[in-house]
Amino acid sequence: MVSIDQARKLALAFPETDEHPHFDRKAFRVKRKIFATLLEKDKTMNLMLTPEDQSVFCKIDKNIIYPVPNKWGLKGATSVDLKKISISLFKDALTVAYCTKAPPKLAETFLR
């Protein structure tokens, strides 16, 4: 399980990340590109992955990490149930989401 505070702290720990309102969610952005959104009331976070990365993570357990059920999901948007996911799996998926949207110079330190 990952708490709302843990999810927020982990997302904001990436270089040049900020948090802003985004409709009914909080968006975490790097260089103005959203890599994650947090819906506190449902304790879920949506991660912006590539479709390939999404397929890898969703194979682990579709009750924990699964495509967003709309056209965004087809593009790689992936929901994470914070009540069920382990901290290590969450960190891995969040890091991939960050690296997907971050400029190469920022992402390269996490891709080693």
CSV table of C-alpha atoms in Angstrom, one decimal:
chain,number,residue,atom,x,y,z
A,1,MET,CA,0.0,0.0,0.0
A,2,VAL,CA,1.1,3.5,-0.8
A,3,SER,CA,-0.4,6.4,1.1
A,4,ILE,CA,-1.4,9.7,-0.6
A,5,ASP,CA,1.4,11.5,1.2
A,6,GLN,CA,3.9,8.9,0.0
A,7,ALA,CA,2.7,9.1,-3.6
A,8,ARG,CA,2.9,12.8,-3.6
A,9,LYS,CA,6.4,12.9,-1.9
A,10,LEU,CA,7.8,10.3,-4.4
A,11,ALA,CA,6.4,12.2,-7.4
A,12,LEU,CA,7.8,15.5,-6.2
A,13,ALA,CA,11.2,13.9,-5.5
A,14,PHE,CA,12.1,13.8,-9.2
A,15,PRO,CA,14.1,16.8,-10.5
A,16,GLU,CA,12.2,19.8,-11.8
A,17,THR,CA,8.8,18.4,-10.9
A,18,ASP,CA,5.9,20.5,-9.7
A,19,GLU,CA,2.3,19.9,-8.7
A,20,HIS,CA,-0.7,21.7,-10.0
A,21,PRO,CA,-4.5,21.2,-10.0
A,22,HIS,CA,-5.8,19.3,-13.0
A,23,PHE,CA,-9.6,19.1,-13.1
A,24,ASP,CA,-10.5,16.9,-10.1
A,25,ARG,CA,-6.9,15.7,-9.7
A,26,LYS,CA,-3.4,16.9,-8.8
A,27,ALA,CA,-1.0,16.7,-11.8
A,28,PHE,CA,2.7,16.1,-11.4
A,29,ARG,CA,4.7,17.7,-14.2
A,30,VAL,CA,8.2,17.9,-15.5
A,31,LYS,CA,9.0,20.7,-17.9
A,32,ARG,CA,5.2,21.3,-18.2
A,33,LYS,CA,4.5,17.7,-19.3
A,34,ILE,CA,2.2,15.7,-17.0
A,35,PHE,CA,3.7,12.3,-16.0
A,36,ALA,CA,1.2,11.5,-13.3
A,37,THR,CA,-2.2,12.6,-11.9
A,38,LEU,CA,-3.5,11.8,-8.4
A,39,LEU,CA,-7.1,11.3,-7.5
A,40,GLU,CA,-7.1,11.5,-3.7
A,41,LYS,CA,-10.7,10.5,-3.1
A,42,ASP,CA,-10.3,7.2,-4.9
A,43,LYS,CA,-6.6,6.7,-3.8
A,44,THR,CA,-5.5,6.2,-7.4
A,45,MET,CA,-2.8,7.6,-9.5
A,46,ASN,CA,-2.7,7.7,-13.3
A,47,LEU,CA,0.7,7.3,-14.9
A,48,MET,CA,1.6,8.4,-18.4
A,49,LEU,CA,3.5,5.4,-19.8
A,50,THR,CA,4.2,4.3,-23.3
A,51,PRO,CA,1.8,1.5,-24.6
A,52,GLU,CA,4.8,-0.9,-24.4
A,53,ASP,CA,5.6,0.0,-20.8
A,54,GLN,CA,2.0,-0.2,-19.9
A,55,SER,CA,1.7,-3.8,-21.3
A,56,VAL,CA,4.7,-4.8,-19.1
A,57,PHE,CA,3.4,-3.3,-15.9
A,58,CYS,CA,-0.2,-4.5,-16.4
A,59,LYS,CA,0.9,-8.1,-16.8
A,60,ILE,CA,2.0,-8.0,-13.2
A,61,ASP,CA,-1.6,-7.7,-11.8
A,62,LYS,CA,-4.5,-6.1,-13.6
A,63,ASN,CA,-6.3,-5.6,-10.2
A,64,ILE,CA,-3.5,-3.2,-9.2
A,65,ILE,CA,-2.2,-1.6,-12.3
A,66,TYR,CA,-4.4,-1.4,-15.4
A,67,PRO,CA,-5.0,0.8,-18.6
A,68,VAL,CA,-7.3,3.8,-18.1
A,69,PRO,CA,-10.6,2.6,-19.6
A,70,ASN,CA,-10.8,5.1,-22.5
A,71,LYS,CA,-8.8,6.4,-25.5
A,72,TRP,CA,-6.1,7.7,-23.1
A,73,GLY,CA,-5.6,4.1,-22.0
A,74,LEU,CA,-4.8,3.1,-25.5
A,75,LYS,CA,-2.1,5.7,-25.6
A,76,GLY,CA,-0.5,4.3,-22.4
A,77,ALA,CA,-2.3,6.1,-19.6
A,78,THR,CA,-2.3,3.6,-16.7
A,79,SER,CA,-4.2,3.6,-13.4
A,80,VAL,CA,-2.6,2.4,-10.2
A,81,ASP,CA,-4.6,1.4,-7.1
A,82,LEU,CA,-2.6,2.9,-4.3
A,83,LYS,CA,-4.4,0.8,-1.7
A,84,LYS,CA,-3.1,-2.4,-3.3
A,85,ILE,CA,0.3,-1.7,-5.0
A,86,SER,CA,3.6,-2.4,-3.3
A,87,ILE,CA,5.9,0.6,-2.7
A,88,SER,CA,8.6,-1.0,-4.9
A,89,LEU,CA,6.3,-1.6,-7.9
A,90,PHE,CA,4.9,1.9,-7.5
A,91,LYS,CA,8.4,3.5,-7.5
A,92,ASP,CA,9.3,1.5,-10.6
A,93,ALA,CA,6.2,2.5,-12.5
A,94,LEU,CA,6.4,6.1,-11.4
A,95,THR,CA,10.0,6.3,-12.4
A,96,VAL,CA,9.2,5.0,-15.9
A,97,ALA,CA,6.4,7.5,-16.2
A,98,TYR,CA,8.7,10.4,-15.2
A,99,CYS,CA,11.4,9.2,-17.7
A,100,THR,CA,8.8,9.0,-20.4
A,101,LYS,CA,8.0,12.7,-20.1
A,102,ALA,CA,11.3,14.2,-18.8
A,103,PRO,CA,13.9,15.6,-21.2
A,104,PRO,CA,16.7,13.1,-21.9
A,105,LYS,CA,19.2,14.9,-19.7
A,106,LEU,CA,16.9,14.6,-16.6
A,107,ALA,CA,15.8,11.1,-17.4
A,108,GLU,CA,19.2,9.6,-18.1
A,109,THR,CA,20.2,9.5,-14.4
A,110,PHE,CA,17.2,7.1,-13.7
A,111,LEU,CA,17.8,4.9,-16.8
A,112,ARG,CA,21.1,3.5,-15.7
